[in-house]
mmCIF file of C-alpha atoms and ligand atoms in Angstrom:
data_model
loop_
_atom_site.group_PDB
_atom_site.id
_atom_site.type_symbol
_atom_site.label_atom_id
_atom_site.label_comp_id
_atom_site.label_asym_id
_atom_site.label_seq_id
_atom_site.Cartn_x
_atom_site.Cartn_y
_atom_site.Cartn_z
ATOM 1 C CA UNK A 1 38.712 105.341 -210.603
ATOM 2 C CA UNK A 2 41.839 106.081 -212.666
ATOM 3 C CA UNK A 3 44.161 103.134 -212.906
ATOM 4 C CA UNK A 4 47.746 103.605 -210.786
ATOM 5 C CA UNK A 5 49.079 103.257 -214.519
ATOM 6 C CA UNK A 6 48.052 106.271 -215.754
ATOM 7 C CA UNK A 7 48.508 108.038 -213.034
ATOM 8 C CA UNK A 8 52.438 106.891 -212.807
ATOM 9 C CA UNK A 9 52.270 108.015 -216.834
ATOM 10 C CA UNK A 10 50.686 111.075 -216.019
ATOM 11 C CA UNK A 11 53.259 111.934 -213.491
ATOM 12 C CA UNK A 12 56.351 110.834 -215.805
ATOM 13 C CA UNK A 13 55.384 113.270 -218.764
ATOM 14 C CA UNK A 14 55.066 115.969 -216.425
ATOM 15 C CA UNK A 15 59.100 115.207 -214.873
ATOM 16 C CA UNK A 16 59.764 115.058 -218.833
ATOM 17 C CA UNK A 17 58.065 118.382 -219.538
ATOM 18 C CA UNK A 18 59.974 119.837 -216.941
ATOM 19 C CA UNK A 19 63.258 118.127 -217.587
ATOM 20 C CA UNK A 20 62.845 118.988 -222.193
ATOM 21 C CA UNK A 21 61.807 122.058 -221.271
ATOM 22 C CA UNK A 22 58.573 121.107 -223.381
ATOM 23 C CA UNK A 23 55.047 121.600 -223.082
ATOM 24 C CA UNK A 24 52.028 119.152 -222.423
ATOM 25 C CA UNK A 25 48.607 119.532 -223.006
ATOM 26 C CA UNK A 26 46.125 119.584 -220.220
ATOM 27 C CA UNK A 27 45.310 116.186 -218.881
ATOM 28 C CA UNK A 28 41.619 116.706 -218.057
ATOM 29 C CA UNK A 29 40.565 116.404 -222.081
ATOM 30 C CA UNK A 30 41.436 113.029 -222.052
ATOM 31 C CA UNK A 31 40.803 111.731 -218.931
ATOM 32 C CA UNK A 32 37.153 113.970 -217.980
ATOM 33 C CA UNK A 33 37.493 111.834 -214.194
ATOM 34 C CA UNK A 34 40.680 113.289 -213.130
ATOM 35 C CA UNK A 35 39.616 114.962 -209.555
ATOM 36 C CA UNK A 36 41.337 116.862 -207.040
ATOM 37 C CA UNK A 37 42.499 113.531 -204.921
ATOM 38 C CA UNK A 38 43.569 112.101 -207.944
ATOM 39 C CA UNK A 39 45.639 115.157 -208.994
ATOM 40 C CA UNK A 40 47.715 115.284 -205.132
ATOM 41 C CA UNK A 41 48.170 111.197 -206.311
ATOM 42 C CA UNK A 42 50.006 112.433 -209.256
ATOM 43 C CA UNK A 43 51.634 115.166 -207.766
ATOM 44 C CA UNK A 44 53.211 112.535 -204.886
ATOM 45 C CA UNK A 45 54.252 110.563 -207.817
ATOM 46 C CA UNK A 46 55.876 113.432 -209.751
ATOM 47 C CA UNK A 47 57.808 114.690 -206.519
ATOM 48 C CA UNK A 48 59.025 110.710 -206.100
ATOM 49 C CA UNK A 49 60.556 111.035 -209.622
ATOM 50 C CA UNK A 50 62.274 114.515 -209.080
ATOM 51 C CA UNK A 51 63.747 113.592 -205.786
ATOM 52 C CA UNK A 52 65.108 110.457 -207.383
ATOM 53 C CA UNK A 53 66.016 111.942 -210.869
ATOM 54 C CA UNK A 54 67.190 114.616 -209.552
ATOM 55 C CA UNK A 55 68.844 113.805 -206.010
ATOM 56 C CA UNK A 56 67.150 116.446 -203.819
ATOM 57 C CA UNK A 57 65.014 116.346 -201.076
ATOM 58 C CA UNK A 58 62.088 118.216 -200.153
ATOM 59 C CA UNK A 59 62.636 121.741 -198.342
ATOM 60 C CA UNK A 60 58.678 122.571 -198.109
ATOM 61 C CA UNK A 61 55.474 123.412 -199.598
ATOM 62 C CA UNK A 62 54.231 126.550 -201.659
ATOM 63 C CA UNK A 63 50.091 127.357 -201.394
ATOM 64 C CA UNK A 64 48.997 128.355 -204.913
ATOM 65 C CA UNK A 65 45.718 130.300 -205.877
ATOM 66 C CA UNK A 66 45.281 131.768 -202.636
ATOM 67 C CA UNK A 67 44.110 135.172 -204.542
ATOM 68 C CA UNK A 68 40.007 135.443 -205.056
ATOM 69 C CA UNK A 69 41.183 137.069 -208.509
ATOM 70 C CA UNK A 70 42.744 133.928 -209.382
ATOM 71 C CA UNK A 71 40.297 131.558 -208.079
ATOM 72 C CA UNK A 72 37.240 133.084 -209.923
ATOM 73 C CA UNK A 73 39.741 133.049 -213.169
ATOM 74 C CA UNK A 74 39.538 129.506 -212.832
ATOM 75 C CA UNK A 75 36.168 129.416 -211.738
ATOM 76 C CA UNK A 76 37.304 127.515 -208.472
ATOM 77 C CA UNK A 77 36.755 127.819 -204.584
ATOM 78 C CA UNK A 78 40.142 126.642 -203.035
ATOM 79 C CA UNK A 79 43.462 126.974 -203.048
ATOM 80 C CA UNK A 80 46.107 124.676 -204.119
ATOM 81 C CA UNK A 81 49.072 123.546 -203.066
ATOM 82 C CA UNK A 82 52.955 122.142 -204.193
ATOM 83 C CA UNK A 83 55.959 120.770 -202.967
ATOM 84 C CA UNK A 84 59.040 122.820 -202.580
ATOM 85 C CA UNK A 85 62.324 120.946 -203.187
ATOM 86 C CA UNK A 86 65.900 121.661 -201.924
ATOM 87 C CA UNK A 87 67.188 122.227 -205.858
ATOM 88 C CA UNK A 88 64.555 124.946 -206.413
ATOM 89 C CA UNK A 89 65.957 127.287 -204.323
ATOM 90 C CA UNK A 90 67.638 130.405 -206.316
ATOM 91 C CA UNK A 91 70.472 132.745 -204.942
ATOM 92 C CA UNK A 92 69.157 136.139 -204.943
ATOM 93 C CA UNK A 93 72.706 137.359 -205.335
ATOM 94 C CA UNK A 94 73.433 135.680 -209.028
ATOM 95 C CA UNK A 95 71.362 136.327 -212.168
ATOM 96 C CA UNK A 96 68.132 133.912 -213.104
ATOM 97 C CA UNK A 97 69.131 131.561 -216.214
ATOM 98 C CA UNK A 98 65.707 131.319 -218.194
ATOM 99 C CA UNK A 99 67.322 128.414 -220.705
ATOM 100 C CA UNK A 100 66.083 125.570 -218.313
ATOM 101 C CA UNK A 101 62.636 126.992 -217.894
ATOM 102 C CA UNK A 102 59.651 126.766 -220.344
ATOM 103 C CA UNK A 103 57.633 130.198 -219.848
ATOM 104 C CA UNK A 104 58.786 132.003 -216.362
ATOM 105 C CA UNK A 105 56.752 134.018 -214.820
ATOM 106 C CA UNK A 106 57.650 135.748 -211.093
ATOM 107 C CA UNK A 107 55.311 136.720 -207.801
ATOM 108 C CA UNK A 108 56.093 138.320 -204.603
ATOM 109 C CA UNK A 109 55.247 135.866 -201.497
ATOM 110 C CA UNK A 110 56.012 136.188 -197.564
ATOM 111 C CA UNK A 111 58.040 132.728 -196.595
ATOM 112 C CA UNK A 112 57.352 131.635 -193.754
ATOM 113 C CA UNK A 113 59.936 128.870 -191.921
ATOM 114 C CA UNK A 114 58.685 126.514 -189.180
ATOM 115 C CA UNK A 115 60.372 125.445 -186.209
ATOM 116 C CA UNK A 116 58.075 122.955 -185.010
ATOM 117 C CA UNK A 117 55.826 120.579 -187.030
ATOM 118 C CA UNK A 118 51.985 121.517 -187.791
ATOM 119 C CA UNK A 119 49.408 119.104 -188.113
ATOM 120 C CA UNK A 120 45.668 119.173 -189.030
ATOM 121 C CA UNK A 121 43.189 118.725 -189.020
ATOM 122 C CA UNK A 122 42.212 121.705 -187.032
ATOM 123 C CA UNK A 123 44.682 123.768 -187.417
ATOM 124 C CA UNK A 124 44.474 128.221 -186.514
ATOM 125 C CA UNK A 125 46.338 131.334 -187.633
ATOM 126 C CA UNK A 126 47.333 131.398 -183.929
ATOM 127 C CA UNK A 127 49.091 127.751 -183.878
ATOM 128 C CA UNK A 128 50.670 128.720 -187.374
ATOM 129 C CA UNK A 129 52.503 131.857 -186.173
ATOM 130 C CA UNK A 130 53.403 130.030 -183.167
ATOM 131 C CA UNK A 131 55.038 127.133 -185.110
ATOM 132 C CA UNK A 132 56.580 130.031 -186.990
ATOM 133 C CA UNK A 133 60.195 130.263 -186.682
ATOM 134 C CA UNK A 134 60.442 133.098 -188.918
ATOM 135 C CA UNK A 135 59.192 134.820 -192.251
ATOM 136 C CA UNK A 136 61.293 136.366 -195.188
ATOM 137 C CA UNK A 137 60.598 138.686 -198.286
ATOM 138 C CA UNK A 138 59.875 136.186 -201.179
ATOM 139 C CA UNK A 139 59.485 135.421 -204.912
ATOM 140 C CA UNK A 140 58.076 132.291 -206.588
ATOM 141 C CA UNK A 141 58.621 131.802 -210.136
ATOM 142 C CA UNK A 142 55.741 129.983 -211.546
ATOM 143 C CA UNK A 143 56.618 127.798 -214.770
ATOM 144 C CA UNK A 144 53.162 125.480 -215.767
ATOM 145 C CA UNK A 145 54.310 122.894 -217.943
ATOM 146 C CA UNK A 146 50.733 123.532 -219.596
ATOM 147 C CA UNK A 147 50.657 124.973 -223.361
ATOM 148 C CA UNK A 148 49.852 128.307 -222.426
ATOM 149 C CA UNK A 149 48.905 128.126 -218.927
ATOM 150 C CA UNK A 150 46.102 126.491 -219.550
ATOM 151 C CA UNK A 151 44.447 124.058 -217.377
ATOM 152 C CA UNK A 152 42.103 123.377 -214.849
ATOM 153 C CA UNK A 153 42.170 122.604 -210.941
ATOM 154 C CA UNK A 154 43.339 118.932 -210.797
ATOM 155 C CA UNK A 155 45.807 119.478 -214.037
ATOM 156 C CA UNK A 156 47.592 122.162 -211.956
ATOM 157 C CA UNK A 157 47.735 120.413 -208.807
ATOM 158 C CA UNK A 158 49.219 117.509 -210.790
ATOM 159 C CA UNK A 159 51.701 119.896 -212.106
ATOM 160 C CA UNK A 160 52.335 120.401 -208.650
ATOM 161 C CA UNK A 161 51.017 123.738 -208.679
ATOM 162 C CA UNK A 162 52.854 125.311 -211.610
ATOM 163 C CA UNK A 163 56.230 125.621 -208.964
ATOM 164 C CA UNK A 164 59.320 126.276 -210.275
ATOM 165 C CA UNK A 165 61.756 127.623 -208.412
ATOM 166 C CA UNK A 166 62.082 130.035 -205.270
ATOM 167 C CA UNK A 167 64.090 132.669 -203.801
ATOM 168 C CA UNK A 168 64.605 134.000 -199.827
ATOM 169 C CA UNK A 169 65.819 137.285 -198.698
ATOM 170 C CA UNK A 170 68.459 137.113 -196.558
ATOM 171 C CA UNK A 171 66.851 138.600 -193.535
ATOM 172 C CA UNK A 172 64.498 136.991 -191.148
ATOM 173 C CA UNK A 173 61.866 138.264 -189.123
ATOM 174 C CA UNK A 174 59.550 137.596 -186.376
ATOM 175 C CA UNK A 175 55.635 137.219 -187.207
ATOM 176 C CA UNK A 176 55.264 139.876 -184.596
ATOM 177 C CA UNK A 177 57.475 142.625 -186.348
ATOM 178 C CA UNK A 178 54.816 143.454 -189.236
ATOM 179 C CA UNK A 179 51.731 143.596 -189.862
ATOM 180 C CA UNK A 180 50.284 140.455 -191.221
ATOM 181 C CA UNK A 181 47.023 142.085 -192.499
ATOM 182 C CA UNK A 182 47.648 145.666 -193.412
ATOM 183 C CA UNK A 183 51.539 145.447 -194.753
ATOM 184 C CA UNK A 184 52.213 147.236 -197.786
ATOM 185 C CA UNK A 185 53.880 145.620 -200.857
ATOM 186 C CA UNK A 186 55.078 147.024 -204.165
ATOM 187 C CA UNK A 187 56.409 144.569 -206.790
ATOM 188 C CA UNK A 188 58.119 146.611 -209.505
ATOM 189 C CA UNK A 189 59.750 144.846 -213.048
ATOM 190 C CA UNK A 190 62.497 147.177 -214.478
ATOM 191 C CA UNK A 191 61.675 150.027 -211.811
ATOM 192 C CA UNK A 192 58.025 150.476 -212.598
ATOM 193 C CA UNK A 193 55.656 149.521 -210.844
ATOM 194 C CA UNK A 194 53.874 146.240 -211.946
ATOM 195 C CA UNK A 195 51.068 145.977 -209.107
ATOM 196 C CA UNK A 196 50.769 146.973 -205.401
ATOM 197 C CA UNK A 197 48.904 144.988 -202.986
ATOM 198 C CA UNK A 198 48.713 143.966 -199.009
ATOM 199 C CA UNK A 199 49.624 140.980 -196.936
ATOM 200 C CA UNK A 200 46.047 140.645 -196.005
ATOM 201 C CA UNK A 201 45.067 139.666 -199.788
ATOM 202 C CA UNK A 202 45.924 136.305 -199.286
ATOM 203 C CA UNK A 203 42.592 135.089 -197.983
ATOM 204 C CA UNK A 204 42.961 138.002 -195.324
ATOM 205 C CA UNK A 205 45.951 136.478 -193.923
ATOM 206 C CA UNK A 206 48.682 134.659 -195.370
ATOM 207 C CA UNK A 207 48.646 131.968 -191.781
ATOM 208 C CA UNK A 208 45.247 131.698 -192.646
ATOM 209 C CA UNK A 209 46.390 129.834 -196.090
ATOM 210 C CA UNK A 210 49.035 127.921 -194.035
ATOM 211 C CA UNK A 211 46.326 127.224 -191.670
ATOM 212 C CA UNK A 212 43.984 125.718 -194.596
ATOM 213 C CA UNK A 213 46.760 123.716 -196.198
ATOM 214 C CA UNK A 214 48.276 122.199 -192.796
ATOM 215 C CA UNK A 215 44.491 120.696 -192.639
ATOM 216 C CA UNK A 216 43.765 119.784 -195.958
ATOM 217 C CA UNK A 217 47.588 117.786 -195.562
ATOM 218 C CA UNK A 218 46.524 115.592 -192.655
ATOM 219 C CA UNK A 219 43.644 113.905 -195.479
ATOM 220 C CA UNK A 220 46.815 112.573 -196.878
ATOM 221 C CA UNK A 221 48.854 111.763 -193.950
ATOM 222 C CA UNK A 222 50.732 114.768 -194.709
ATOM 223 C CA UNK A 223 51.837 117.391 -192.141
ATOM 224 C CA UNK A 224 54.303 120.369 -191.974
ATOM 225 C CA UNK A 225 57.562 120.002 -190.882
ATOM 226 C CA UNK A 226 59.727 121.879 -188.070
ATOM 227 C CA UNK A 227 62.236 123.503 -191.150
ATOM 228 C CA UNK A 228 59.729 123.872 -193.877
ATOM 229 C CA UNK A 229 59.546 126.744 -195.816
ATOM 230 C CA UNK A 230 56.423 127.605 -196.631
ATOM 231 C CA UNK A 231 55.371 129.838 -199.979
ATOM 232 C CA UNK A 232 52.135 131.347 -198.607
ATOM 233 C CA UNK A 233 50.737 132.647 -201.819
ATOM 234 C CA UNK A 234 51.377 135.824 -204.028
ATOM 235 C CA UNK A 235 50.443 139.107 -203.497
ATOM 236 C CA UNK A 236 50.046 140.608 -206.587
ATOM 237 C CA UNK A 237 49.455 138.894 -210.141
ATOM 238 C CA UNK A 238 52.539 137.371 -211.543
ATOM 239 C CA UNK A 239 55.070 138.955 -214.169
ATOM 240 C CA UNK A 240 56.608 137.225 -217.033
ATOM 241 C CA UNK A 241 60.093 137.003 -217.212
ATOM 242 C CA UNK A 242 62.296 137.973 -220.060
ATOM 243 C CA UNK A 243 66.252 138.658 -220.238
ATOM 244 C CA UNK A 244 67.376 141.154 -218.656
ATOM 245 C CA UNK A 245 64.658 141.935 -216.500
ATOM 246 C CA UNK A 246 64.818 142.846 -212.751
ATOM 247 C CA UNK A 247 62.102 142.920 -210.361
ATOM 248 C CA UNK A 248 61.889 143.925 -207.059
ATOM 249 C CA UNK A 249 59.422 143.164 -203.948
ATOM 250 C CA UNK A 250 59.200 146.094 -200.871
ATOM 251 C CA UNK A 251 57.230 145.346 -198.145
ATOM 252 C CA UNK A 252 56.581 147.769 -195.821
ATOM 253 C CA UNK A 253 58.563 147.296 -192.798
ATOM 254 C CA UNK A 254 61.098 144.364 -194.442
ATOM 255 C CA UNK A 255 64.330 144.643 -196.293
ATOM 256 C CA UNK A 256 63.473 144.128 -200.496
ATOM 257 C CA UNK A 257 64.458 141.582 -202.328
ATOM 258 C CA UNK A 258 65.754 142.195 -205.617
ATOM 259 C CA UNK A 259 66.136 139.444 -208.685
ATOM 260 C CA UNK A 260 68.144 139.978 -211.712
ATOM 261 C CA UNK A 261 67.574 137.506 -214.822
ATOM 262 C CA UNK A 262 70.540 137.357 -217.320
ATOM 263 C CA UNK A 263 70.794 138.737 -220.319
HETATM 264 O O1 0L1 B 1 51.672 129.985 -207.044
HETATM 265 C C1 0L1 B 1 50.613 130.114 -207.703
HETATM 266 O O2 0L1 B 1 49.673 130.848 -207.358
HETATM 267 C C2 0L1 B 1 50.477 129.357 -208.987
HETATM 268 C C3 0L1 B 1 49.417 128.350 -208.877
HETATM 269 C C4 0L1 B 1 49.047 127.840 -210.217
HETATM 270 C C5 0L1 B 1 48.351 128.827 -211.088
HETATM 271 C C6 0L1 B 1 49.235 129.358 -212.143
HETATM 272 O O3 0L1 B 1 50.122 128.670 -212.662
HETATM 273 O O4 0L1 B 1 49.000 130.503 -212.527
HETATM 274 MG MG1 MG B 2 52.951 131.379 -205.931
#
């Protein structure tokens, strides 16, 4: 058993990461015991200080490692996931700033926004679209406040799964208009393409993350809200960022959403 001590210093050196624009070194070196349930302790923790620090509010969750590429890169059998708050949310209209973030990187996601709360613990991909009030095009950029990006399960999920900061397109659809399995998507960076991929390669459905995370939530006395947005995972790998760049998701059948960052 970690002592609440450490976790509350844990926590703190990850809002002061984030806030200096520094990096920390993983946490699982020092302290070997740090599990999974400990990590979503931390991560509670770390969203108390933002929302306070920073006077926002939570606007939803983002599911992380939803890909089985990523999961066997980190030699793990689950997903993650984060807490999405209000003051992450990026225009898609005005250029990205890089200076506040440590070492971007960007990945095309479906959003999905509820209009009625979803609880475990046994939730389906049939009750998630249901509670679906709509989905949207989406990007997450993904900022770790690891050196390097490295770290293991219970690091990241302390790090509240390496979110950053978000960004809707403007139009909204219903779950029924496209194929949730079989939809193309093309992320480009500076008009090439960077990877292709299909809705279906988040764990065969992106609900079917939604689904996992609404019942992993209800452990913690946790559940989705009726206007959450929901990240469901990425698509494709993600892209680093640099000035300058722009990059572009299409999926088949929805409008794209395009993001410039400054120069
Ligand atoms: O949204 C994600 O898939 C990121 C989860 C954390 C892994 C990473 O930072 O690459
Ligand atoms: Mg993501």
């Amino acid at each position: 058993m970690m002592k609440t001590d450490t976790l509350d210093q844990i926590a703190y050196e990850l809002y002061k990461a984030e806030r200096d624009v520094s990096e920390v070194t993983k946490f699982v070196d020092q302290y070997p015991e740090l599990t999974v349930e400990t990590a979503y302790d931390i991560q509670d923790k770390l969203i108390e200080l933002k929302r306070m620090h920073e006077q926002t509010t939570i606007s939803g969750l983002k599911l992380g490692l939803t890909s089985k590429a990523k999961q066997q890169m980190m030699g793990v059998h689950e997903p993650s996931y984060g807490v999405l708050l209000a003051n992450m949310a990026l225009n898609p209209q005005l250029p990205i700033s890089l200076k506040s973030l440590i070492h971007p990187k960007i990945e095309p996601e479906i959003a999905f926004v509820f209009k009625e709360d979803l609880r475990g613990p046994i939730v389906t991909v049939a009750q998630v679209l249901k509670a679906t009030d709509y989905i949207a095009p989406a990007m997450e950029i993904i900022d770790s406040r690891y050196l390097n990006f490295n770290f293991t399960l219970p690091d990241v999920i302390a790090d509240n799964s390496s979110s950053s900061r978000y960004i809707l397109g403007s139009q909204k659809y219903a779950v029924n208009e496209v194929d949730l399995v079989n939809m193309g998507c093309i992320f480009t960076h500076n008009d090439e393409i960077f990877a292709t991929s299909t809705a279906g390669s988040v764990m065969g459905h992106p609900a079917r993350a939604i689904a996992w995370m609404a019942n992993k939530l209800i452990a913690r006395g946790q559940h989705i809200r009726a206007g959450d947005i929901v990240l469901s995972g990425a698509l494709t790998g993600a892209a680093t960022m640099h000035a300058g760049d722009s990059f572009t998701v299409s999926f088949d059948g929805m409008e794209s959403l395009t993001v410039e960052v400054e120069r």
